[in-house]
Short mmCIF file of the C-alpha atoms (twelve columns), coordinates in Angstrom:
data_MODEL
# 
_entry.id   MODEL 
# 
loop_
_atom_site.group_PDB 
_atom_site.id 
_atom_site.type_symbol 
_atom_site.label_atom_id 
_atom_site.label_alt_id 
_atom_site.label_comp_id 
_atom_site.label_asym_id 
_atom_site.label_seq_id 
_atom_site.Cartn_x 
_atom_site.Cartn_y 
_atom_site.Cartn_z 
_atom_site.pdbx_PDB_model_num 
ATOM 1   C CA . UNK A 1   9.748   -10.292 12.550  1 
ATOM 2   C CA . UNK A 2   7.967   -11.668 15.260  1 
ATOM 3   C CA . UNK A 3   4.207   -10.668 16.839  1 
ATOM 4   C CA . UNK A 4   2.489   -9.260  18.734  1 
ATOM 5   C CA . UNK A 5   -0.718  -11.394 18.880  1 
ATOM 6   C CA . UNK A 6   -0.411  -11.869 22.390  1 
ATOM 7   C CA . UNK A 7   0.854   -9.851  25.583  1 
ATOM 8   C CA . UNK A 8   3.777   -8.782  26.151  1 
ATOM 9   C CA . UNK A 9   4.734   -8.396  22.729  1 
ATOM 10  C CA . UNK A 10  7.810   -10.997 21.672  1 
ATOM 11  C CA . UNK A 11  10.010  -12.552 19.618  1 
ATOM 12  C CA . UNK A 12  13.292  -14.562 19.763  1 
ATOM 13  C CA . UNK A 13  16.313  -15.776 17.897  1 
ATOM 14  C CA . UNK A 14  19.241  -14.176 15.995  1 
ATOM 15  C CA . UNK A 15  17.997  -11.609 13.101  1 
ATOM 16  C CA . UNK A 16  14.687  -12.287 13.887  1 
ATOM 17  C CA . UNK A 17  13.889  -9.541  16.033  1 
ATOM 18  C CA . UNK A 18  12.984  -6.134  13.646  1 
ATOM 19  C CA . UNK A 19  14.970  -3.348  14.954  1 
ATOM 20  C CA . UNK A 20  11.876  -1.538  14.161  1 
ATOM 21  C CA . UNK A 21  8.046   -2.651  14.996  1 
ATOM 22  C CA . UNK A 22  5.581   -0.330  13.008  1 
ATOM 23  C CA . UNK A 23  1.744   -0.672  13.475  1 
ATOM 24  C CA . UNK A 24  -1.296  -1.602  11.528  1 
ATOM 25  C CA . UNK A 25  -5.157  -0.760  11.727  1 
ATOM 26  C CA . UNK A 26  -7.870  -3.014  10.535  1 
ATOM 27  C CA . UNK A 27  -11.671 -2.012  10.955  1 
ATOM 28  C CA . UNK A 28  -14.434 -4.107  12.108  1 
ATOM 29  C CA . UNK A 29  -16.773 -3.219  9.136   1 
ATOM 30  C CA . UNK A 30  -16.677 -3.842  5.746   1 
ATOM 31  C CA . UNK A 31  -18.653 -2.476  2.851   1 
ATOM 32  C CA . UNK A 32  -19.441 -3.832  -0.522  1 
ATOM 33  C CA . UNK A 33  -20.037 -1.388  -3.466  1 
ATOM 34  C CA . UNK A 34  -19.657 1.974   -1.186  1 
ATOM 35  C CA . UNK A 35  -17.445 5.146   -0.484  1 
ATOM 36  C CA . UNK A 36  -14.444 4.998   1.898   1 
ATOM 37  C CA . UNK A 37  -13.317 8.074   2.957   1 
ATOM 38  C CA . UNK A 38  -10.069 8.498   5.249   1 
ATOM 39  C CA . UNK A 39  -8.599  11.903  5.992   1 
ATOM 40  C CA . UNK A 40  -4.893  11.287  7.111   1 
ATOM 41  C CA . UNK A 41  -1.449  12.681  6.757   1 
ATOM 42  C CA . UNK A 42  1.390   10.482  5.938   1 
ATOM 43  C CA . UNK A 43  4.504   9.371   7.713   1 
ATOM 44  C CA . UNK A 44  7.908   11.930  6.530   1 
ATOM 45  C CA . UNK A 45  10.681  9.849   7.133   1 
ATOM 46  C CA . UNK A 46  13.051  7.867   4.897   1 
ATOM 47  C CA . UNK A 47  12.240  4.107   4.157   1 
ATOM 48  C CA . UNK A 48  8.259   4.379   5.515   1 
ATOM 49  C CA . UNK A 49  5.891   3.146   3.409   1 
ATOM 50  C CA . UNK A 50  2.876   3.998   4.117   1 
ATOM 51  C CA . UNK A 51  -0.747  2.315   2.777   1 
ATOM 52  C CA . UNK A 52  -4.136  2.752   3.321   1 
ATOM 53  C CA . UNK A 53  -5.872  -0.229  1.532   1 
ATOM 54  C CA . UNK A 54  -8.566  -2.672  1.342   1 
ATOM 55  C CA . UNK A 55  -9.023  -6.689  1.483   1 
ATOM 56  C CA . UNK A 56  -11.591 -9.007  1.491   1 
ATOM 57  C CA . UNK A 57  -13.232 -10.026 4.423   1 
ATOM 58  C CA . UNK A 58  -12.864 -13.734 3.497   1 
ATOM 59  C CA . UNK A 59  -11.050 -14.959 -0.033  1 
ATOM 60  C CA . UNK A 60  -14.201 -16.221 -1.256  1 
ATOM 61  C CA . UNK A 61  -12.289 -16.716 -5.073  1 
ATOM 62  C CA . UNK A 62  -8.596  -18.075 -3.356  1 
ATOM 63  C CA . UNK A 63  -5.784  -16.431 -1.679  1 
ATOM 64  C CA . UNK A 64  -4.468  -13.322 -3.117  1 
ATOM 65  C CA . UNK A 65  -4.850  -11.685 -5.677  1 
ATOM 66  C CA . UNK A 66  -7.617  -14.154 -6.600  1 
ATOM 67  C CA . UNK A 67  -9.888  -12.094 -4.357  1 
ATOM 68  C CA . UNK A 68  -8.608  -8.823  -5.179  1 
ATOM 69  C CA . UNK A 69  -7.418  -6.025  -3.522  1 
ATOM 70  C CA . UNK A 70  -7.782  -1.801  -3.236  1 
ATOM 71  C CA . UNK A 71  -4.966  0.437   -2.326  1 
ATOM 72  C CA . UNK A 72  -6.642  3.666   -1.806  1 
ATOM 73  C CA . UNK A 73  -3.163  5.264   -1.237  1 
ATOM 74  C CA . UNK A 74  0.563   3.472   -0.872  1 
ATOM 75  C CA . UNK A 75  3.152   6.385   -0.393  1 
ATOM 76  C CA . UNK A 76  7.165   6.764   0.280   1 
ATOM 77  C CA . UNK A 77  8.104   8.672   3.018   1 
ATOM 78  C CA . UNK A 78  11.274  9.578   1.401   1 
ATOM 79  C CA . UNK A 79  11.784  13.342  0.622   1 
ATOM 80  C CA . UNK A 80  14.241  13.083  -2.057  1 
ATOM 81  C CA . UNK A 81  13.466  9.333   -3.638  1 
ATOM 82  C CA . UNK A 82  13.639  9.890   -7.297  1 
ATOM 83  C CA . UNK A 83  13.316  7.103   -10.341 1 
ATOM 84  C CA . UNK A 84  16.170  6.908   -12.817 1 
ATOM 85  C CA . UNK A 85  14.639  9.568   -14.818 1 
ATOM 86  C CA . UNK A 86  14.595  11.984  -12.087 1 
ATOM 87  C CA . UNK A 87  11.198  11.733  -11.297 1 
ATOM 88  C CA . UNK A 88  10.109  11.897  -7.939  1 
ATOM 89  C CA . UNK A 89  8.565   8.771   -6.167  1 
ATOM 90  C CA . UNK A 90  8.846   9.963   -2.890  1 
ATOM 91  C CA . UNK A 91  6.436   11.612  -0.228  1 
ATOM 92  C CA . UNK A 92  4.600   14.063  -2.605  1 
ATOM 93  C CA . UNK A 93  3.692   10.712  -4.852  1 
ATOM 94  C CA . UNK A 94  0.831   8.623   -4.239  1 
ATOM 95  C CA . UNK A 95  0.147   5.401   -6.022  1 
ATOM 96  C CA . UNK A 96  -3.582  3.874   -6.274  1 
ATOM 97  C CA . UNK A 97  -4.239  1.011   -7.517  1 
ATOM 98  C CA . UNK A 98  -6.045  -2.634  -7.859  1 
ATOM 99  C CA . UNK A 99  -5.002  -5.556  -7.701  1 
ATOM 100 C CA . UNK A 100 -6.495  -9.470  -9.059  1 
ATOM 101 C CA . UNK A 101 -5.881  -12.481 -11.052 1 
ATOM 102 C CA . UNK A 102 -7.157  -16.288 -10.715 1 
ATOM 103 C CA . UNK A 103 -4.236  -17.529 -9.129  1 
ATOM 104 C CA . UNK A 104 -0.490  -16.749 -7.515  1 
ATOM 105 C CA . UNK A 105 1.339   -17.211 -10.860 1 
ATOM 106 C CA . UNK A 106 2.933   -13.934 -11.951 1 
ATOM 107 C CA . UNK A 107 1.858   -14.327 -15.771 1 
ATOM 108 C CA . UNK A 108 -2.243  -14.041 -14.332 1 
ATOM 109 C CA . UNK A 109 -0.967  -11.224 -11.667 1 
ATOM 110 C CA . UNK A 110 -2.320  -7.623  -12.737 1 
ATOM 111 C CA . UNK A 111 -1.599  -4.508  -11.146 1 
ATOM 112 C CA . UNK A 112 -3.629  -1.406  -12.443 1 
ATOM 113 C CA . UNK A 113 -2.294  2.084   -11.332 1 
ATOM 114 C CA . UNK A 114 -2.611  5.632   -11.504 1 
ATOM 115 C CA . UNK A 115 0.291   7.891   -10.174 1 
ATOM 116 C CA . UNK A 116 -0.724  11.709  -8.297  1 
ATOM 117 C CA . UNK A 117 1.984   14.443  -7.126  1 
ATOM 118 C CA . UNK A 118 0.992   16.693  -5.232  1 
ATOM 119 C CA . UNK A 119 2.558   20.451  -6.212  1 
ATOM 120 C CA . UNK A 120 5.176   21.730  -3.806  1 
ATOM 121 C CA . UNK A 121 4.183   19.788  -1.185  1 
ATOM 122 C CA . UNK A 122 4.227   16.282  0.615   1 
ATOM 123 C CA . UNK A 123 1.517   14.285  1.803   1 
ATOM 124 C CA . UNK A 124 2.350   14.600  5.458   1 
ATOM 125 C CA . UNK A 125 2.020   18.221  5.638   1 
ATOM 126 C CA . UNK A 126 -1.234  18.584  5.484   1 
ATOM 127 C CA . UNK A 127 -4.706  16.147  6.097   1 
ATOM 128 C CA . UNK A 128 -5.888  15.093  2.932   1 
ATOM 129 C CA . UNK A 129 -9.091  12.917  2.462   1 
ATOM 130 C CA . UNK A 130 -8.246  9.858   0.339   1 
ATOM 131 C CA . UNK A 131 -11.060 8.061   -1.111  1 
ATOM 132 C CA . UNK A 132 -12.711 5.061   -3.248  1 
ATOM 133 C CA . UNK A 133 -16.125 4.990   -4.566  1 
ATOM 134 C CA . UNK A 134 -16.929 1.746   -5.806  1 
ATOM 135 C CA . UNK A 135 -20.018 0.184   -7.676  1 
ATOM 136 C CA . UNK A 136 -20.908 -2.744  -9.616  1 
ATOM 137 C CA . UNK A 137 -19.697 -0.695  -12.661 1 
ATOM 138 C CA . UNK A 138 -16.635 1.636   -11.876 1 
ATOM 139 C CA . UNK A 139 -14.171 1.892   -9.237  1 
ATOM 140 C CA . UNK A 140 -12.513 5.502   -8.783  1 
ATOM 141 C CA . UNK A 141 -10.190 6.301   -6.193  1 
ATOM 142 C CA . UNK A 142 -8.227  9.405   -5.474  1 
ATOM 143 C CA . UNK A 143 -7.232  12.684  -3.219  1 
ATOM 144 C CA . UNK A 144 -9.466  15.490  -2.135  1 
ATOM 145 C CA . UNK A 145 -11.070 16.055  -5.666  1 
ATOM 146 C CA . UNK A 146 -8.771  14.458  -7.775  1 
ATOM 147 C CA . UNK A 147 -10.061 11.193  -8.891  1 
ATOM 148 C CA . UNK A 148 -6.054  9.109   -9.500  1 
ATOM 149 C CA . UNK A 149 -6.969  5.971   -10.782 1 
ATOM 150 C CA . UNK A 150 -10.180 4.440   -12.466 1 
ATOM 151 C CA . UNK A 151 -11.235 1.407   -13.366 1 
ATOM 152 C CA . UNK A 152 -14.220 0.779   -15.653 1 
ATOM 153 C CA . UNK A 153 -16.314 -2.862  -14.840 1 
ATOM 154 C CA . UNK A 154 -14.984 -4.634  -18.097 1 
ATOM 155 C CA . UNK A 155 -17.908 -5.813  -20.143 1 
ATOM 156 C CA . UNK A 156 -16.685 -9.534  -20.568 1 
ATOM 157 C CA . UNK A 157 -14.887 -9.856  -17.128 1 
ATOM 158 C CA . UNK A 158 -12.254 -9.488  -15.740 1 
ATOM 159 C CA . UNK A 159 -11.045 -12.885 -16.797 1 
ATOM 160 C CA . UNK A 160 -10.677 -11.559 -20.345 1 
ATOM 161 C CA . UNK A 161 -9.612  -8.216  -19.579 1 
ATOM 162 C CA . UNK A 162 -6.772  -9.438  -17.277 1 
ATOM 163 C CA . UNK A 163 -6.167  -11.901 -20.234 1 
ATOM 164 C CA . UNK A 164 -6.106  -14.557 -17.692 1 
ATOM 165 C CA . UNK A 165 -4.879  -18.737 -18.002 1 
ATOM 166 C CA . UNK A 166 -6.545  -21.514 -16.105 1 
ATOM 167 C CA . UNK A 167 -9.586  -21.990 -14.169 1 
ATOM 168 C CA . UNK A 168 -12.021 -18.986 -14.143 1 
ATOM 169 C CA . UNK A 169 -12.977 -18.562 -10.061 1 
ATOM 170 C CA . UNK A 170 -14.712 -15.707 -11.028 1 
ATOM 171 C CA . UNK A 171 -16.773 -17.496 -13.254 1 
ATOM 172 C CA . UNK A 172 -19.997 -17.671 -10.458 1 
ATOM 173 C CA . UNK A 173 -19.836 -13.994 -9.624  1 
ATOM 174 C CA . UNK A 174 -20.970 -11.067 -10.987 1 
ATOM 175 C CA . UNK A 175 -19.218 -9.253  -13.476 1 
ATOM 176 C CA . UNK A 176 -17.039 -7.140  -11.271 1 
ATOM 177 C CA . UNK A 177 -15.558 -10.496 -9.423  1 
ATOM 178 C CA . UNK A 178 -13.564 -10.519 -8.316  1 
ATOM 179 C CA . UNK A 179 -14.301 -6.873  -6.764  1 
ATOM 180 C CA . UNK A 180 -17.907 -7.696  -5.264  1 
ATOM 181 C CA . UNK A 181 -17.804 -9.074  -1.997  1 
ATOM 182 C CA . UNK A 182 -17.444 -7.172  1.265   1 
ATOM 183 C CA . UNK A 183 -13.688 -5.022  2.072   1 
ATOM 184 C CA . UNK A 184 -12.734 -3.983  4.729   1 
ATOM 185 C CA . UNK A 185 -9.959  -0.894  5.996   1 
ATOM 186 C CA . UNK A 186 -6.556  -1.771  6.476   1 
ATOM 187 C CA . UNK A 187 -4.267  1.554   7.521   1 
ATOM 188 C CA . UNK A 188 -0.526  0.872   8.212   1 
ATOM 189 C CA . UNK A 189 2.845   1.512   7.961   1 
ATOM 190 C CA . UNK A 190 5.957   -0.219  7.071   1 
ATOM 191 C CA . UNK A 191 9.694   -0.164  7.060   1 
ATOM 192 C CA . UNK A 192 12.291  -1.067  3.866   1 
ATOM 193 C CA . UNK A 193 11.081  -4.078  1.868   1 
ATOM 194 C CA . UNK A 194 10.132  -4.776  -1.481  1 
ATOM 195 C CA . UNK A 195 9.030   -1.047  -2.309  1 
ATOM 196 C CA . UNK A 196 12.562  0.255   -1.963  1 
ATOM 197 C CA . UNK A 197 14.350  -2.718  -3.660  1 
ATOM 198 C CA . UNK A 198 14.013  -1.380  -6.834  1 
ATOM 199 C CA . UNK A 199 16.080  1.043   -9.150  1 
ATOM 200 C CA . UNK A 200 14.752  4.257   -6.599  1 
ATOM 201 C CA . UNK A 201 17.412  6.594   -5.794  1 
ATOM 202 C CA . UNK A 202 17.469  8.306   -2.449  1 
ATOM 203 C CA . UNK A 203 19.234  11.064  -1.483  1 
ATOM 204 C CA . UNK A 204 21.979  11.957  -0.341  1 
ATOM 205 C CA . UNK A 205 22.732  8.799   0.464   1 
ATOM 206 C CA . UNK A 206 21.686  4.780   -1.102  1 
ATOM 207 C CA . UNK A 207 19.578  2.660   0.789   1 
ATOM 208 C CA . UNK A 208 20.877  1.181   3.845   1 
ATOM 209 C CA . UNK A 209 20.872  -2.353  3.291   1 
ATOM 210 C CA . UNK A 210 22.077  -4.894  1.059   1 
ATOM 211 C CA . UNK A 211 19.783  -6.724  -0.958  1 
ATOM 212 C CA . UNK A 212 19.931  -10.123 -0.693  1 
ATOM 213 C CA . UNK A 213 21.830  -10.165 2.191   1 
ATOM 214 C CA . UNK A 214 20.300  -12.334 5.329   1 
ATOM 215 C CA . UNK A 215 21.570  -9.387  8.145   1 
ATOM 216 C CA . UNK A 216 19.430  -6.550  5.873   1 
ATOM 217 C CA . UNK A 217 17.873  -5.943  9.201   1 
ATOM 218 C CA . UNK A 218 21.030  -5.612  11.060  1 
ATOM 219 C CA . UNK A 219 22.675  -3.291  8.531   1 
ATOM 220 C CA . UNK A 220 19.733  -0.963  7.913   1 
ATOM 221 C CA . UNK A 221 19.631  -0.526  12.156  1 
ATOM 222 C CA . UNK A 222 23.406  -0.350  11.907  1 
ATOM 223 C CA . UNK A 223 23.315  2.812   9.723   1 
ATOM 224 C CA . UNK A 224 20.609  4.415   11.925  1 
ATOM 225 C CA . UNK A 225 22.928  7.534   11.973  1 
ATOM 226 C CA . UNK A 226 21.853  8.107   8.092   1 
ATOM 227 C CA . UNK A 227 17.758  7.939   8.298   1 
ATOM 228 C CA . UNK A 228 17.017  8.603   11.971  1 
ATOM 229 C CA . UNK A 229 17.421  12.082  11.514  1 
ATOM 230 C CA . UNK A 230 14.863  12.036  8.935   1 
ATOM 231 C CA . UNK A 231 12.262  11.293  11.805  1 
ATOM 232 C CA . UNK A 232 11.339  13.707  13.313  1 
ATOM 233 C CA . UNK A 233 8.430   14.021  16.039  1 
ATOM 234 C CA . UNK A 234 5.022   13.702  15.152  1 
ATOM 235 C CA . UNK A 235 5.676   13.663  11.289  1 
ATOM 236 C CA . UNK A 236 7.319   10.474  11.591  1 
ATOM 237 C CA . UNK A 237 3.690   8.576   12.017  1 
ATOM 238 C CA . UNK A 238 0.821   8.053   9.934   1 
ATOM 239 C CA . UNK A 239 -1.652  10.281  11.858  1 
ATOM 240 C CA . UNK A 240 -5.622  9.046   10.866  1 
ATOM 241 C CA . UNK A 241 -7.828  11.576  11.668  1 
ATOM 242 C CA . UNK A 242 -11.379 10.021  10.764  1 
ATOM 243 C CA . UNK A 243 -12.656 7.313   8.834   1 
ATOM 244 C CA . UNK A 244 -16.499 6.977   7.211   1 
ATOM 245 C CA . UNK A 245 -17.567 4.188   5.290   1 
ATOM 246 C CA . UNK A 246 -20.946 4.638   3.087   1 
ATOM 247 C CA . UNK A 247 -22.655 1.414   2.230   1 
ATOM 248 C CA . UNK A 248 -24.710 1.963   -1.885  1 
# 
């Protein structure tokens, strides 16, 4: 999609230049075992994705998901996304969740989840504080004071508990590796992608693109006329208003 590592911002060649360039924020502190608090509202808009997540500072156990991964909050800005059962999974649904496994095969890949709507709402109408509190023993994240997904330190690992095949790179730390080295914020926005190339249903109309297809960028700026409406103003960002970080 190109980059913007360096100024001016660039990027060349046919269908590689995103008709749309979000943003991302990454802090300069970490914490290990701690509270992250970030009060925020969410991006309204159809096909934004919003996240507010952790990483590892460096991937002490391998590349991802050996060293793990937090997402405080990963959100649809959709208003009328449903699943095939009519359930909602657009921007009044918040997933949290972690993330680990020794290695990139998809067999040792584990994705733990809890799912939150919030009543008669969305999650860009209002600041809500979205939070983790993490120790060697627990990690709990949620909303305000809803705790939406906790993990409990498995007693043998979680090597065993993730019923994991190969090498065990966890096997030198402590029994929360692969979740006990220093994270740090990462608070973005995205466009399309893998989220929304599911079974989701948006209405009133399907998603914009064609999966598979090498001009998906192309088409989804082509039918601009169907989702730029949904933008509108200020709702159509991912507005932070503080972060705090408490080191245990």
């Amino acid at each position: 999609y190109g980059f913007c590592s360096a100024q001016p911002c660039f990027a060349q060649g046919w269908n590689n230049i995103a008709p749309i360039m979000s943003g991302m924020l990454l802090s300069k502190k970490s914490v290990k075992f701690g509270r992250v608090e970030i009060v925020a509202k969410m991006a309204i808009g159809d096909w934004f994705w919003n996240a507010l997540w952790m990483m590892p500072d460096h991937p002490v156990y391998g590349e991802w998901p050996a060293s793990g991964e937090f997402d405080i909050i990963e959100n649809a800005g959709n208003r009328h996304l449903h699943d095939t059962d009519g359930s909602s999974k657009g921007s009044d649904q918040m997933m949290s969740s972690i993330h680990y496994g020794v290695d990139q095969q998809k067999s040792n890949h584990v994705h733990e989840f809890g799912l939150y709507n919030i009543p008669n709402a969305n999650l860009g109408d209002a600041f809500h504080t979205y939070w983790v509190d993490w120790t060697e023993d627990k990690i709990v994240i949620g909303i305000d004071d809803i705790p939406v997904f906790t993990s409990n330190t498995p007693s043998q690992g979680y090597y065993a508990h993730g019923n994991q095949t190969g090498p065990n790179v966890w096997a030198n730390g402590t029994k929360a590796a692969p979740f006990d080295t220093p994270f740090h914020i990462i608070m973005n926005v995205h466009i399309g992608g893998v989220p929304f190339n599911g079974w989701w249903k948006n209405e009133p109309y399907g998603r914009p693109w064609t999966l598979g297809n090498h001009e998906q960028m192309m088409q989804f700026w082509e039918n601009r006329k169907l989702w730029q409406p949904t933008w509108q103003g200020d709702t159509a960002a991912l507005r932070i208003q503080s972060v705090k970080m408490e080191q245990y």
